[in-house]
Short mmCIF file of C-alpha atoms in Angstrom, two decimals:
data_model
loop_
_atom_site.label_atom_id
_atom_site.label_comp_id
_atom_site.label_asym_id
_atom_site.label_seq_id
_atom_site.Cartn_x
_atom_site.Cartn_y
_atom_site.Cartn_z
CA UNK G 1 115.08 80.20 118.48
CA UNK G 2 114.63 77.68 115.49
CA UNK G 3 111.44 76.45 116.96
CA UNK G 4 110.12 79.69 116.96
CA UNK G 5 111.52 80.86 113.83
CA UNK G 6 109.28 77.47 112.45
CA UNK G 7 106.20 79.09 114.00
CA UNK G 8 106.60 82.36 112.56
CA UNK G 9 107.25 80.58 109.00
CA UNK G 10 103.93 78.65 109.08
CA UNK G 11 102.21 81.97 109.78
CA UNK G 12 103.03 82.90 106.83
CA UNK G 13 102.67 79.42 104.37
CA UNK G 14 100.05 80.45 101.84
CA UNK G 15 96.49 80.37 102.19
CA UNK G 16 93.29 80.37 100.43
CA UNK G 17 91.31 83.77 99.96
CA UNK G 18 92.83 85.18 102.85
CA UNK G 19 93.64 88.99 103.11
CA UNK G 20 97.56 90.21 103.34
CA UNK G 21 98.78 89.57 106.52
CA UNK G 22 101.93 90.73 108.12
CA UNK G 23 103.87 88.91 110.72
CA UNK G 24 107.27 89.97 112.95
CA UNK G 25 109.99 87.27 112.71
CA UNK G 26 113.44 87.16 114.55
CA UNK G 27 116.66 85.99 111.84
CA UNK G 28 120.00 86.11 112.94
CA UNK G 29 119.40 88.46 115.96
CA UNK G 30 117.47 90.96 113.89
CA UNK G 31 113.69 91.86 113.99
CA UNK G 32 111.77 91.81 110.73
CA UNK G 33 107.86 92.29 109.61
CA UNK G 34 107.03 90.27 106.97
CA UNK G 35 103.83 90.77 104.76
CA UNK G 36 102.49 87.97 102.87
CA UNK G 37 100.08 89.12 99.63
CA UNK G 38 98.16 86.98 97.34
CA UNK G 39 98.11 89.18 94.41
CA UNK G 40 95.98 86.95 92.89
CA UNK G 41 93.02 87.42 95.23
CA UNK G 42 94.01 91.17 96.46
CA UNK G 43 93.90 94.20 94.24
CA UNK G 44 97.83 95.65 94.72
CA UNK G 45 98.39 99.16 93.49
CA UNK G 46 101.09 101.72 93.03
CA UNK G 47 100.32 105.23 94.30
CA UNK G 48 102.32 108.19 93.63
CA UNK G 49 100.45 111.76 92.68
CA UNK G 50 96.95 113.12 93.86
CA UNK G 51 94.47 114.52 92.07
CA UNK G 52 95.96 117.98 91.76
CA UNK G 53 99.32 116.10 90.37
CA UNK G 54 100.49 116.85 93.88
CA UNK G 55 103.20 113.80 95.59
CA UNK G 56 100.65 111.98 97.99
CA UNK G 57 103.86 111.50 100.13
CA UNK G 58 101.98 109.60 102.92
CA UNK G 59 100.05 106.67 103.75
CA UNK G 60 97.22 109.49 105.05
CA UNK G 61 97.08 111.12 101.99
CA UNK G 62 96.52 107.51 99.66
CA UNK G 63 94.04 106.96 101.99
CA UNK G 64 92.04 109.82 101.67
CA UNK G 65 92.01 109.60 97.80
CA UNK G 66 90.70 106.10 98.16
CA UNK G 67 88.32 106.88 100.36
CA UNK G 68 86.44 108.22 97.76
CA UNK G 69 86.23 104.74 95.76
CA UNK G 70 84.86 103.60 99.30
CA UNK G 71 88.19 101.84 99.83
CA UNK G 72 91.29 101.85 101.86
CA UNK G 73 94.84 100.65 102.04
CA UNK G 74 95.46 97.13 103.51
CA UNK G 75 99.34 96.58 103.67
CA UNK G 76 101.40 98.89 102.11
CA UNK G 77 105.32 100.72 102.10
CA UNK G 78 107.25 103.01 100.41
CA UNK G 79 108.04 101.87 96.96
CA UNK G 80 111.86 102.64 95.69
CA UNK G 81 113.77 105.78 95.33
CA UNK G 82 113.05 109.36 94.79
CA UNK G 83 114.39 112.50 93.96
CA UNK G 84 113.98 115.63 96.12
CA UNK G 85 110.36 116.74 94.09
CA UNK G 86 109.00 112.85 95.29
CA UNK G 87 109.90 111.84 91.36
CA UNK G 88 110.56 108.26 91.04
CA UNK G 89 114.46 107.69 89.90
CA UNK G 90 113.76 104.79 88.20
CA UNK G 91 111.04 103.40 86.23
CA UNK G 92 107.81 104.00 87.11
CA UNK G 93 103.92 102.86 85.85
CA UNK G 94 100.98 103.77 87.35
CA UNK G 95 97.89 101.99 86.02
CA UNK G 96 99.50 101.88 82.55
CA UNK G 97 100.50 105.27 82.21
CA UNK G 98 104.84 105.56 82.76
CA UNK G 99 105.75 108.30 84.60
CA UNK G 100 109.78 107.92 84.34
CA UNK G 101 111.42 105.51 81.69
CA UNK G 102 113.81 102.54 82.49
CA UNK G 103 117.19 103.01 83.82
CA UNK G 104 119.74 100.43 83.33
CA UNK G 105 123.14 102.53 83.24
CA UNK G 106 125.62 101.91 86.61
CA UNK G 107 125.49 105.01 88.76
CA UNK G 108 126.05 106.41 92.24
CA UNK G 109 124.29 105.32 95.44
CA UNK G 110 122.38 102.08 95.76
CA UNK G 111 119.76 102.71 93.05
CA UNK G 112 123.29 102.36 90.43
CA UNK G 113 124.77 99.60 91.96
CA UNK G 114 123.86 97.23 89.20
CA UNK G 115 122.20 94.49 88.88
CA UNK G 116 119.05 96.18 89.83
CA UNK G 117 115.30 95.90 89.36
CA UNK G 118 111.77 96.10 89.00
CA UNK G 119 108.73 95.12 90.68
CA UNK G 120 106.24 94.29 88.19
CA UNK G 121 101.86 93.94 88.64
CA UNK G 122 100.37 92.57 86.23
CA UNK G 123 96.91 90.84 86.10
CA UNK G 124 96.50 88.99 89.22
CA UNK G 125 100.39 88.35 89.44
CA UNK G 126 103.80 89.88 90.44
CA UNK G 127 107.21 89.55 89.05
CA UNK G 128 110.29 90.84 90.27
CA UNK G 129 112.84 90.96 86.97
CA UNK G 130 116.29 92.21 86.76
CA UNK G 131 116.08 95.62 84.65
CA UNK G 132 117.95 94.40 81.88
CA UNK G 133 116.24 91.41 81.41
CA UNK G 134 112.91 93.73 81.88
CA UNK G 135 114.10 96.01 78.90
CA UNK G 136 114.38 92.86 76.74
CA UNK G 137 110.95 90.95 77.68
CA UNK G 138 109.00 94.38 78.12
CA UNK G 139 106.28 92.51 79.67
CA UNK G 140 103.58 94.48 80.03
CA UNK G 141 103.24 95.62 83.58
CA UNK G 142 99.66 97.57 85.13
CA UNK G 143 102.18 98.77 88.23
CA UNK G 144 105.47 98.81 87.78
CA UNK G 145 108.69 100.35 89.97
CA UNK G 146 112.29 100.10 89.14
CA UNK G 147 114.75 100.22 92.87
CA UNK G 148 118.21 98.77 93.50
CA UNK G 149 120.22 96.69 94.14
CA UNK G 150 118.21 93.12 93.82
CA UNK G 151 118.69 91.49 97.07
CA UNK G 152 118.45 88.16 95.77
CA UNK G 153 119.35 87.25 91.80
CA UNK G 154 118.18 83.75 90.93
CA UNK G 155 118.72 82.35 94.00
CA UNK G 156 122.22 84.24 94.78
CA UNK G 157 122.87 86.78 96.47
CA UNK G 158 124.33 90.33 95.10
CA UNK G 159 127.78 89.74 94.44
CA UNK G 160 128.66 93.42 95.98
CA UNK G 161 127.37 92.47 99.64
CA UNK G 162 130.12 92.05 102.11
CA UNK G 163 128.86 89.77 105.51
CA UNK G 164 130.34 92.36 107.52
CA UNK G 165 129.36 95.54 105.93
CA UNK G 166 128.94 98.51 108.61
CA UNK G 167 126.83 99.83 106.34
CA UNK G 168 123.49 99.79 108.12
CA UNK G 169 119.96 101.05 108.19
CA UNK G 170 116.23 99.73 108.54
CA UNK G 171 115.61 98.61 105.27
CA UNK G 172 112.61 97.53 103.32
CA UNK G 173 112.37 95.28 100.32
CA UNK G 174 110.19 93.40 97.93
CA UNK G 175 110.11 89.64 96.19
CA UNK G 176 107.82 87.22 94.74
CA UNK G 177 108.08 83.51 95.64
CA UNK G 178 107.50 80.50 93.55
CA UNK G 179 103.99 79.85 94.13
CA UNK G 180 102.93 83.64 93.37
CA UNK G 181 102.98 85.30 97.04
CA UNK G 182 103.98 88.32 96.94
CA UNK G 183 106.61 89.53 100.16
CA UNK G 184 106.64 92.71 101.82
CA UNK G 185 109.65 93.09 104.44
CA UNK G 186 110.93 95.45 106.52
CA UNK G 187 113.66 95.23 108.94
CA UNK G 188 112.66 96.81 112.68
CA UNK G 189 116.69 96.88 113.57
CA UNK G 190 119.48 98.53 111.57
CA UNK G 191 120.56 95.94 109.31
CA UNK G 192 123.22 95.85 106.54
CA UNK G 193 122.62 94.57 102.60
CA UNK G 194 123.57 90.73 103.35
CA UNK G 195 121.79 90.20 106.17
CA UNK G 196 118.79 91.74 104.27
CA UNK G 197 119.14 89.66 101.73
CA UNK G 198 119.56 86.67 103.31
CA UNK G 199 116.03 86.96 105.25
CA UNK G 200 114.69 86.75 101.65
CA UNK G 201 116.83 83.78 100.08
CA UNK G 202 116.91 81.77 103.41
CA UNK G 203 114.38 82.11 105.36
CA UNK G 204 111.32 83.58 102.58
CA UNK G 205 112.73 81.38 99.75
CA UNK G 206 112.07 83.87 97.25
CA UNK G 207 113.97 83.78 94.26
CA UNK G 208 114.41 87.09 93.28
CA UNK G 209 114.34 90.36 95.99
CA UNK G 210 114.41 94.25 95.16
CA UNK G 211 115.45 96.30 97.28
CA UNK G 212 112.83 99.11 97.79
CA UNK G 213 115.03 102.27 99.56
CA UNK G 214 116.41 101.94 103.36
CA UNK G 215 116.66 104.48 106.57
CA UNK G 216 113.53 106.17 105.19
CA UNK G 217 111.48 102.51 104.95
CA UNK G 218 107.92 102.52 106.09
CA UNK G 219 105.22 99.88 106.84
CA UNK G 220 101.29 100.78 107.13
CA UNK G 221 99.58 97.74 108.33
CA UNK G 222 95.89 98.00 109.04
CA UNK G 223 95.07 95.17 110.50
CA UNK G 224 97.45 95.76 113.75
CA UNK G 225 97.23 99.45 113.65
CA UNK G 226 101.19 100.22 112.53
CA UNK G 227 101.21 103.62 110.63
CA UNK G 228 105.07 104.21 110.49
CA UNK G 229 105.63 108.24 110.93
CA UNK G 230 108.59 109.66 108.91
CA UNK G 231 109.48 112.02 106.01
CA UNK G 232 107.46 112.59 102.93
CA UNK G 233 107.44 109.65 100.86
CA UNK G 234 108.10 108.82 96.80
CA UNK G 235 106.11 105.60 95.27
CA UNK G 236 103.90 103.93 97.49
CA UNK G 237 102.31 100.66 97.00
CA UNK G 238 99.88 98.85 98.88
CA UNK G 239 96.59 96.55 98.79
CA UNK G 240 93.08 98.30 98.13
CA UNK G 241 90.70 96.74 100.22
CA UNK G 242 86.97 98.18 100.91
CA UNK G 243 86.81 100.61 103.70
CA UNK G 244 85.39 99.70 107.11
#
């Protein structure tokens, strides 16, 4: 098990001008897929409305809208929570423009259980930044999308999860690591927050995690062919690479 655990880590060690790649891991008797992103040498997006203003709500539809640009998605997941009209609950920046402000009072469900977070894209580079600390450095994100709770805060894990939660789902999260890479995972088995959480501060090493939204999570990965199927989606986000 740690041998192969080893394996699957070296799969995913950075690499020079390499396209994402996404890889499935075992931790702690749990299946994961784990997407590793240079955002440095991809273009990463954030996709939420169509052309008529309508909720793209799919990996199909964000494909066809590229399609005219004579591109396509790479890697890409759902993006953080949603109301029932697809409206982002938290913050939420689409090539500049903000569609829903910052959102840093406690509330119900996991989105309020502070701290939370956003995801930040910005100029070759990605930043995930506790939303408080985001409200005081405004920095000046292309793409950005607020979720909760962080996973992983500096290193430490939120001090709400409980080891043996029975709170669990197939969840899907976000995080940056020190060098720049940019992680998307998702869990294949129901999972609860700490084990979740753990994948990213043990075994990815990231410093900071998001958590993007859980039971609904979704993974379109074009290199092996996975299109998850589900319910209509919120914020997507995903790499833009040119179409075959």
């Amino acid at each position: 098990m740690r041998r192969w655990l080893f394996a699957a880590l070296a799969a995913l060690a950075p690499a020079t001008a390499q396209a994402s790649s996404c890889d499935d891991m075992n931790f702690d008797g749990a299946s994961f897929t784990v997407c590793r992103i240079d955002p440095a040498q991809e273009e990463v997006r954030l996709f939420l409305y169509d052309d008529e203003g309508q909720p793209h709500a799919s990996f199909r539809s964000v494909n066809g809208a590229l399609r005219g640009e004579g591109k396509q998605l790479g890697v890409a997941m759902n993006a953080g929570m949603y109301h029932p009209n697809r409206a982002p609950v938290g913050l939420y920046l689409e090539d500049g423009t903000q569609e829903m402000r910052l959102v840093t009072n406690a509330g119900p469900g996991n989105f309020g259980l502070l701290p939370n977070g956003v995801l930040c894209l910005s100029s070759g580079r990605a930043e995930v930044i506790e939303s408080l600390t985001y409200e005081r450095r405004q920095p000046g994100c292309t793409y950005a999308t607020q979720s909760g709770p962080m996973l992983v805060i500096d290193g430490a894990l939120h001090p709400r999860f409980l080891p043996k939660s029975d709170s669990v789902y197939e969840r899907n999260g976000a995080a940056v690591a020190a060098d720049g890479t940019l992680f998307f995972a998702i869990s294949n088995d129901k999972v609860n927050f700490h084990h979740f959480g753990r994948l990213f501060r043990d075994v990815l090493k990231t410093p900071n995690a998001l958590y993007l939204d859980g039971n609904i999570s979704r993974l379109y990965d074009a290199g092996s062919g996975r299109h998850d199927a589900g319910w209509p989606m919120g914020p997507i986000i995903g790499t833009v690479e040119k179409a075959e």
